CSV table of C-alpha atoms in Angstrom, one decimal:
chain,number,residue,atom,x,y,z
A,199,MET,CA,-15.0,66.2,-52.1
A,200,LYS,CA,-12.8,63.4,-53.0
A,201,LEU,CA,-10.2,62.9,-55.8
A,202,GLY,CA,-10.6,59.7,-57.8
A,203,LEU,CA,-9.7,58.3,-61.2
A,204,LEU,CA,-11.4,56.4,-64.0
A,205,THR,CA,-9.8,53.0,-64.4
A,206,ALA,CA,-10.2,52.8,-68.2
A,207,CYS,CA,-6.7,54.3,-68.7
A,208,LEU,CA,-5.2,51.0,-67.4
A,209,PRO,CA,-7.1,48.4,-69.4
A,210,GLY,CA,-4.6,45.7,-69.0
A,211,GLU,CA,-4.4,46.0,-65.2
A,212,SER,CA,-6.5,44.2,-62.7
A,213,LEU,CA,-8.9,46.1,-60.4
A,214,GLU,CA,-6.8,44.9,-57.4
A,215,ASP,CA,-3.6,46.3,-58.9
A,216,ILE,CA,-5.2,49.7,-59.9
A,217,ALA,CA,-6.7,50.0,-56.4
A,218,ARG,CA,-3.4,49.2,-54.7
A,219,TRP,CA,-1.6,51.8,-56.8
A,220,ALA,CA,-4.4,54.5,-56.4
A,221,GLY,CA,-4.7,54.0,-52.7
A,222,GLY,CA,-0.9,54.3,-52.3
A,223,HIS,CA,-0.6,57.4,-54.3
A,224,GLY,CA,-3.2,59.7,-52.7
A,225,TYR,CA,-6.4,58.8,-54.6
A,226,ALA,CA,-9.6,58.2,-52.6
A,227,ALA,CA,-12.0,56.9,-55.2
A,228,LEU,CA,-12.3,54.8,-58.4
A,229,GLU,CA,-14.8,55.3,-61.2
A,230,VAL,CA,-14.7,51.7,-62.4
A,231,ALA,CA,-14.8,50.8,-66.2
A,232,ALA,CA,-17.4,48.2,-67.1
A,233,TRP,CA,-17.4,47.9,-70.9
A,234,PRO,CA,-18.0,44.4,-72.2
A,235,ASP,CA,-14.9,42.2,-72.1
A,236,ARG,CA,-14.2,42.3,-75.8
A,237,PRO,CA,-12.1,44.6,-78.1
A,238,GLY,CA,-13.4,48.1,-78.5
A,239,ARG,CA,-12.0,51.6,-79.0
A,240,ASP,CA,-9.1,53.1,-76.9
A,241,TRP,CA,-10.0,54.2,-73.4
A,242,GLU,CA,-12.3,51.3,-72.8
A,243,ALA,CA,-11.7,48.6,-70.1
A,244,SER,CA,-13.5,45.8,-68.3
A,245,HIS,CA,-12.7,46.1,-64.6
A,246,LEU,CA,-16.2,44.9,-63.7
A,247,ASN,CA,-17.8,41.9,-65.5
A,248,VAL,CA,-21.3,43.1,-65.1
A,249,GLU,CA,-22.7,40.5,-67.6
A,250,ALA,CA,-22.2,37.9,-64.8
A,251,PHE,CA,-22.3,39.9,-61.6
A,252,GLY,CA,-23.8,38.7,-58.3
A,253,GLN,CA,-23.6,39.5,-54.6
A,254,ALA,CA,-20.3,37.5,-54.3
A,255,ASP,CA,-18.7,39.7,-57.0
A,256,ALA,CA,-20.0,42.8,-55.2
A,257,ASP,CA,-18.5,41.6,-52.0
A,258,ARG,CA,-15.2,40.9,-53.7
A,259,VAL,CA,-15.1,44.4,-55.2
A,260,ALA,CA,-16.0,46.0,-51.9
A,261,ALA,CA,-13.2,44.1,-50.2
A,262,ILE,CA,-10.7,45.4,-52.7
A,263,LEU,CA,-11.7,49.0,-52.3
A,264,ASP,CA,-11.8,48.7,-48.5
A,265,ARG,CA,-8.4,47.1,-48.5
A,266,HIS,CA,-6.9,50.1,-50.2
A,267,GLY,CA,-8.9,52.8,-48.5
A,268,LEU,CA,-11.0,53.7,-51.6
A,269,THR,CA,-14.7,54.3,-52.4
A,270,LEU,CA,-16.5,53.7,-55.6
A,271,SER,CA,-17.7,56.9,-57.3
A,272,ALA,CA,-19.5,55.4,-60.3
A,273,VAL,CA,-19.8,52.5,-62.7
A,274,ALA,CA,-18.6,53.7,-66.1
A,275,TYR,CA,-20.0,52.6,-69.5
A,276,TYR,CA,-19.9,55.4,-72.0
A,277,GLU,CA,-21.6,54.2,-75.1
A,278,ASN,CA,-24.0,55.3,-77.8
A,279,ASN,CA,-27.6,54.7,-76.5
A,280,LEU,CA,-29.1,56.0,-79.8
A,281,HIS,CA,-27.0,54.0,-82.2
A,282,GLU,CA,-28.4,53.8,-85.7
A,283,ASP,CA,-28.2,50.0,-85.8
A,284,ARG,CA,-31.2,48.8,-83.8
A,285,GLN,CA,-29.5,45.6,-82.7
A,286,VAL,CA,-26.4,47.4,-81.5
A,287,ARG,CA,-28.6,49.9,-79.6
A,288,GLU,CA,-30.5,47.2,-77.9
A,289,ALA,CA,-27.3,45.4,-76.9
A,290,THR,CA,-26.0,48.7,-75.5
A,291,HIS,CA,-29.2,49.1,-73.5
A,292,ALA,CA,-29.0,45.6,-72.2
A,293,HIS,CA,-25.4,46.1,-71.0
A,294,LEU,CA,-26.3,49.4,-69.4
A,295,ARG,CA,-29.0,47.7,-67.4
A,296,ARG,CA,-26.4,45.2,-66.2
A,297,CYS,CA,-24.2,48.1,-65.1
A,298,ILE,CA,-27.2,49.5,-63.2
A,299,ASP,CA,-27.8,46.1,-61.6
A,300,ALA,CA,-24.1,45.9,-60.6
A,301,ALA,CA,-24.2,49.5,-59.2
A,302,HIS,CA,-27.2,48.5,-57.1
A,303,LEU,CA,-25.4,45.5,-55.7
A,304,LEU,CA,-22.3,47.6,-55.0
A,305,GLY,CA,-24.3,50.3,-53.2
A,306,VAL,CA,-23.1,53.1,-55.6
A,307,ARG,CA,-25.8,55.3,-56.9
A,308,LEU,CA,-24.3,56.5,-60.2
A,309,VAL,CA,-23.7,54.9,-63.6
A,310,GLY,CA,-22.0,57.0,-66.2
A,311,THR,CA,-22.9,56.8,-69.9
A,312,PHE,CA,-23.7,58.9,-73.0
A,313,VAL,CA,-26.9,60.0,-74.7
A,314,GLY,CA,-25.4,59.2,-78.1
A,315,ARG,CA,-26.8,59.9,-81.5
A,316,ASP,CA,-28.2,58.2,-84.5
A,317,VAL,CA,-25.9,59.7,-87.1
A,318,THR,CA,-28.4,59.0,-89.9
A,319,LEU,CA,-31.0,61.4,-88.4
A,320,THR,CA,-31.1,65.1,-87.7
A,321,VAL,CA,-30.5,66.5,-84.3
A,322,ALA,CA,-34.3,67.2,-84.0
A,323,GLU,CA,-35.1,63.7,-84.9
A,324,ASN,CA,-32.6,62.4,-82.4
A,325,LEU,CA,-34.2,64.4,-79.6
A,326,ARG,CA,-37.5,62.8,-80.3
A,327,LEU,CA,-35.9,59.3,-80.5
A,328,ALA,CA,-34.1,59.9,-77.1
A,329,GLU,CA,-37.4,61.0,-75.6
A,330,GLN,CA,-38.8,57.5,-76.5
A,331,VAL,CA,-35.9,55.2,-75.6
A,332,LEU,CA,-34.1,56.8,-72.7
A,333,PRO,CA,-36.9,57.2,-70.1
A,334,PRO,CA,-37.3,53.4,-69.7
A,335,LEU,CA,-33.6,53.2,-68.8
A,336,VAL,CA,-34.0,56.1,-66.3
A,337,GLU,CA,-36.9,54.3,-64.7
A,338,TYR,CA,-35.0,51.0,-64.6
A,339,ALA,CA,-32.2,52.8,-62.8
A,340,ALA,CA,-34.5,54.7,-60.4
A,341,ALA,CA,-36.2,51.4,-59.3
A,342,ARG,CA,-32.7,50.3,-58.1
A,343,ASP,CA,-31.8,53.7,-56.5
A,344,VAL,CA,-29.4,54.5,-59.2
A,345,ARG,CA,-29.1,57.6,-61.4
A,346,LEU,CA,-27.6,58.0,-64.8
A,347,VAL,CA,-24.9,60.6,-65.2
A,348,ILE,CA,-24.2,61.8,-68.7
A,349,GLU,CA,-20.7,63.0,-69.7
A,350,ASN,CA,-20.8,66.1,-72.0
A,351,CYS,CA,-18.3,64.7,-74.5
A,352,PRO,CA,-19.1,65.5,-78.2
A,353,MET,CA,-17.9,62.0,-79.3
A,354,GLU,CA,-17.2,63.6,-82.7
A,355,GLY,CA,-15.4,60.5,-83.8
A,356,TRP,CA,-18.7,58.6,-84.0
A,357,HIS,CA,-19.9,61.0,-86.8
A,358,PRO,CA,-18.5,60.5,-90.3
A,359,ASP,CA,-17.8,64.2,-90.7
A,360,GLY,CA,-16.7,64.9,-87.1
A,361,TYR,CA,-19.8,66.6,-85.8
A,362,PRO,CA,-21.1,66.0,-82.3
A,363,ALA,CA,-22.5,62.5,-81.9
A,364,ASN,CA,-23.4,62.6,-78.2
A,365,LEU,CA,-26.4,64.9,-77.5
A,366,ALA,CA,-25.0,66.2,-74.3
A,367,TYR,CA,-22.2,68.2,-75.7
A,368,SER,CA,-23.9,71.6,-75.4
A,369,PRO,CA,-25.2,73.3,-72.2
A,370,GLU,CA,-28.3,74.2,-74.3
A,371,LEU,CA,-29.3,70.5,-74.1
A,372,TRP,CA,-28.6,70.0,-70.4
A,373,GLY,CA,-32.1,71.2,-69.4
A,374,TRP,CA,-33.6,68.9,-71.9
A,375,MET,CA,-31.6,66.0,-70.4
A,376,ALA,CA,-32.9,67.0,-66.9
A,377,ASP,CA,-36.4,66.7,-68.2
A,378,LEU,CA,-35.7,63.1,-69.2
A,379,GLY,CA,-34.4,62.4,-65.6
A,380,LEU,CA,-30.7,62.4,-66.7
A,381,TRP,CA,-28.0,64.0,-64.6
A,382,LEU,CA,-24.6,65.5,-65.5
A,383,ASN,CA,-21.1,64.0,-65.3
A,384,TYR,CA,-19.4,67.4,-65.9
A,385,ASP,CA,-16.2,67.3,-67.9
A,386,PRO,CA,-14.8,70.8,-68.6
A,387,SER,CA,-12.3,69.8,-71.2
A,388,HIS,CA,-14.9,69.3,-73.9
A,389,LEU,CA,-16.4,72.8,-73.3
A,390,VAL,CA,-13.0,74.5,-73.8
A,391,TRP,CA,-12.4,73.4,-77.4
A,392,LEU,CA,-16.0,74.1,-78.3
A,393,GLY,CA,-15.5,77.7,-77.2
A,394,ILE,CA,-17.7,77.5,-74.1
A,395,ASP,CA,-16.6,79.0,-70.8
A,396,PRO,CA,-16.5,75.9,-68.4
A,397,LEU,CA,-17.0,78.1,-65.4
A,398,ALA,CA,-20.1,79.8,-66.8
A,399,ALA,CA,-21.5,76.4,-67.8
A,400,LEU,CA,-20.8,75.1,-64.2
A,401,GLU,CA,-22.5,78.1,-62.6
A,402,ALA,CA,-25.6,77.7,-64.7
A,403,HIS,CA,-26.0,73.9,-64.1
A,404,ALA,CA,-24.4,73.2,-60.7
A,405,ASP,CA,-27.6,71.7,-59.4
A,406,ARG,CA,-27.5,68.9,-62.0
A,407,ILE,CA,-23.9,67.9,-61.4
A,408,LEU,CA,-23.6,64.6,-59.5
A,409,HIS,CA,-20.1,63.6,-60.8
A,410,VAL,CA,-17.1,65.4,-62.2
A,411,GLN,CA,-14.4,64.2,-64.6
A,412,ALA,CA,-11.1,66.0,-64.6
A,413,LYS,CA,-9.5,66.1,-68.0
A,414,ASP,CA,-7.6,69.0,-69.6
A,415,VAL,CA,-7.3,70.2,-73.2
A,416,GLU,CA,-4.5,71.8,-75.2
A,417,VAL,CA,-5.5,74.1,-77.9
A,418,HIS,CA,-3.4,75.3,-80.8
A,419,ALA,CA,-5.2,78.4,-82.1
A,420,ALA,CA,-2.9,78.8,-85.2
A,421,ALA,CA,-3.9,75.3,-86.4
A,422,ARG,CA,-7.6,76.1,-85.7
A,423,ASN,CA,-7.2,79.0,-88.1
A,424,ARG,CA,-6.4,76.5,-90.8
A,425,TYR,CA,-8.8,73.7,-90.0
A,426,GLY,CA,-11.7,75.4,-88.3
A,427,VAL,CA,-13.5,74.2,-85.2
A,428,PHE,CA,-14.7,70.9,-86.8
A,429,GLY,CA,-11.1,69.9,-87.5
A,430,GLN,CA,-9.0,68.5,-90.3
A,431,VAL,CA,-10.8,67.2,-93.3
A,432,LEU,CA,-8.2,66.1,-95.8
A,433,ASP,CA,-6.2,63.0,-94.6
A,434,LYS,CA,-8.5,62.9,-91.6
A,435,GLN,CA,-7.7,60.5,-88.8
A,436,PRO,CA,-10.3,59.3,-86.4
A,437,TRP,CA,-10.4,61.2,-83.1
A,438,LYS,CA,-7.7,63.7,-84.2
A,439,SER,CA,-8.8,67.3,-85.0
A,440,GLY,CA,-5.4,68.7,-86.0
A,441,TRP,CA,-5.7,71.6,-83.6
A,442,TRP,CA,-6.5,70.3,-80.1
A,443,ARG,CA,-5.9,67.3,-77.9
A,444,TYR,CA,-6.7,66.1,-74.4
A,445,ARG,CA,-4.1,66.5,-71.7
A,446,ILE,CA,-3.6,65.6,-68.0
A,447,PRO,CA,-5.0,68.2,-65.6
A,448,GLY,CA,-2.4,71.0,-65.3
A,449,LEU,CA,-1.0,70.6,-68.8
A,450,GLY,CA,-3.8,72.3,-70.7
A,451,GLU,CA,-6.0,75.4,-70.7
A,452,ILE,CA,-8.2,74.9,-67.6
A,453,ASP,CA,-7.8,76.9,-64.4
A,454,TRP,CA,-8.4,74.1,-62.0
A,455,ARG,CA,-8.1,76.3,-58.9
A,456,ARG,CA,-11.0,78.4,-60.0
A,457,LEU,CA,-13.1,75.5,-61.3
A,458,ILE,CA,-12.8,73.4,-58.1
A,459,ASP,CA,-13.4,76.4,-56.0
A,460,ALA,CA,-16.7,77.0,-57.9
A,461,LEU,CA,-17.6,73.4,-57.1
A,462,HIS,CA,-16.9,74.0,-53.4
A,463,GLN,CA,-19.0,77.2,-53.5
A,464,HIS,CA,-21.9,75.3,-54.9
A,465,GLY,CA,-21.7,72.6,-52.2
A,466,TYR,CA,-20.5,69.8,-54.5
A,467,GLU,CA,-19.4,66.9,-52.2
A,468,GLY,CA,-18.9,64.2,-54.8
A,469,VAL,CA,-15.8,62.9,-56.6
A,470,VAL,CA,-13.5,64.6,-59.0
A,471,SER,CA,-12.4,61.7,-61.2
A,472,VAL,CA,-9.3,62.0,-63.4
A,473,GLU,CA,-10.1,60.8,-66.9
A,474,HIS,CA,-6.6,60.1,-68.4
A,475,GLU,CA,-6.7,60.5,-72.2
A,476,ASP,CA,-3.4,62.3,-72.6
A,477,PRO,CA,-1.4,60.9,-75.6
A,478,VAL,CA,1.9,62.2,-74.1
A,479,TRP,CA,1.5,60.3,-70.9
A,480,SER,CA,0.3,57.1,-72.5
A,481,GLY,CA,1.8,54.1,-74.3
A,482,ASP,CA,2.6,51.9,-71.3
A,483,PRO,CA,1.3,51.5,-67.7
A,484,GLY,CA,4.3,53.3,-66.2
A,485,ARG,CA,3.8,56.4,-68.3
A,486,VAL,CA,0.0,56.3,-67.5
A,487,ARG,CA,0.8,56.3,-63.8
A,488,GLN,CA,3.2,59.2,-64.3
A,489,GLY,CA,0.4,61.1,-65.8
A,490,LEU,CA,-1.9,60.2,-63.0
A,491,ASN,CA,0.7,61.5,-60.5
A,492,ILE,CA,0.8,64.9,-62.4
A,493,ALA,CA,-3.0,65.1,-62.2
A,494,HIS,CA,-2.8,64.4,-58.4
A,495,ARG,CA,-0.3,67.1,-57.9
A,496,THR,CA,-2.4,69.5,-59.8
A,497,LEU,CA,-5.8,68.7,-58.3
A,498,ALA,CA,-5.2,67.5,-54.7
A,499,PRO,CA,-4.4,70.9,-53.2
A,500,HIS,CA,-7.7,72.3,-54.4
A,501,VAL,CA,-9.9,69.2,-53.7
A,502,HIS,CA,-8.5,68.7,-50.2
A,503,VAL,CA,-8.9,72.2,-48.7
């Protein structure tokens, strides 16, 4: 098992600079952000230009990683593959295919993404839609020896009422995903605020986990008593529930010693990738790196046993 980080938390930094810092501060792997190089939501970045990526680019990235003693855990492009706007959906699929192509050239077998949701349709209708549009993407990846790993984030901010907008949020759906040829990028933080025991979910689906994201979550139960699990309605702000927020591993509710031990027991030998979305340790690259140092101190003793 290796400890890595998702580069999206440092969108203004070059891949070279991130790799230099990560390699010098105890990290062993990078999950490299590959969103299109144009403005998007927070926590997006473009550290791989997959829209124009050839063998020379792959050689350059490999040299950067080698120079700093790092491996590549996955190419990261977490977007809505069931978007209600057909043109947006097709553009998302086109970019995902470019991510798969880049992963193939880089020799990394994983590309991270979401299932997503068409928010104008019911969940049942979305399941049928996904069964039509996702298998061709799975087949495209398989032909290049790449597998799609789906993060179990609800992406509630995509839904106008704050309901789950990524049909991977519930362990009930993980078997359905497996039937489509999709694998799991397991992130326990989302399960906690949904009221799901992350260890129970891991135990039941360990054989589908090919990548792990390490993010914590801070829950304020008294505020939940006021707003309910779906969060604040009056004066609602996007991506803010009013009763929970993501934190750096070690600053929230998750027992990382037990969780990583469970991964060891199930024979997981992949990367535990820190996904930094902590608002306390954000705002400038220096604070982001401080947060990453906290995550390393929390996780490294359990990853490197």
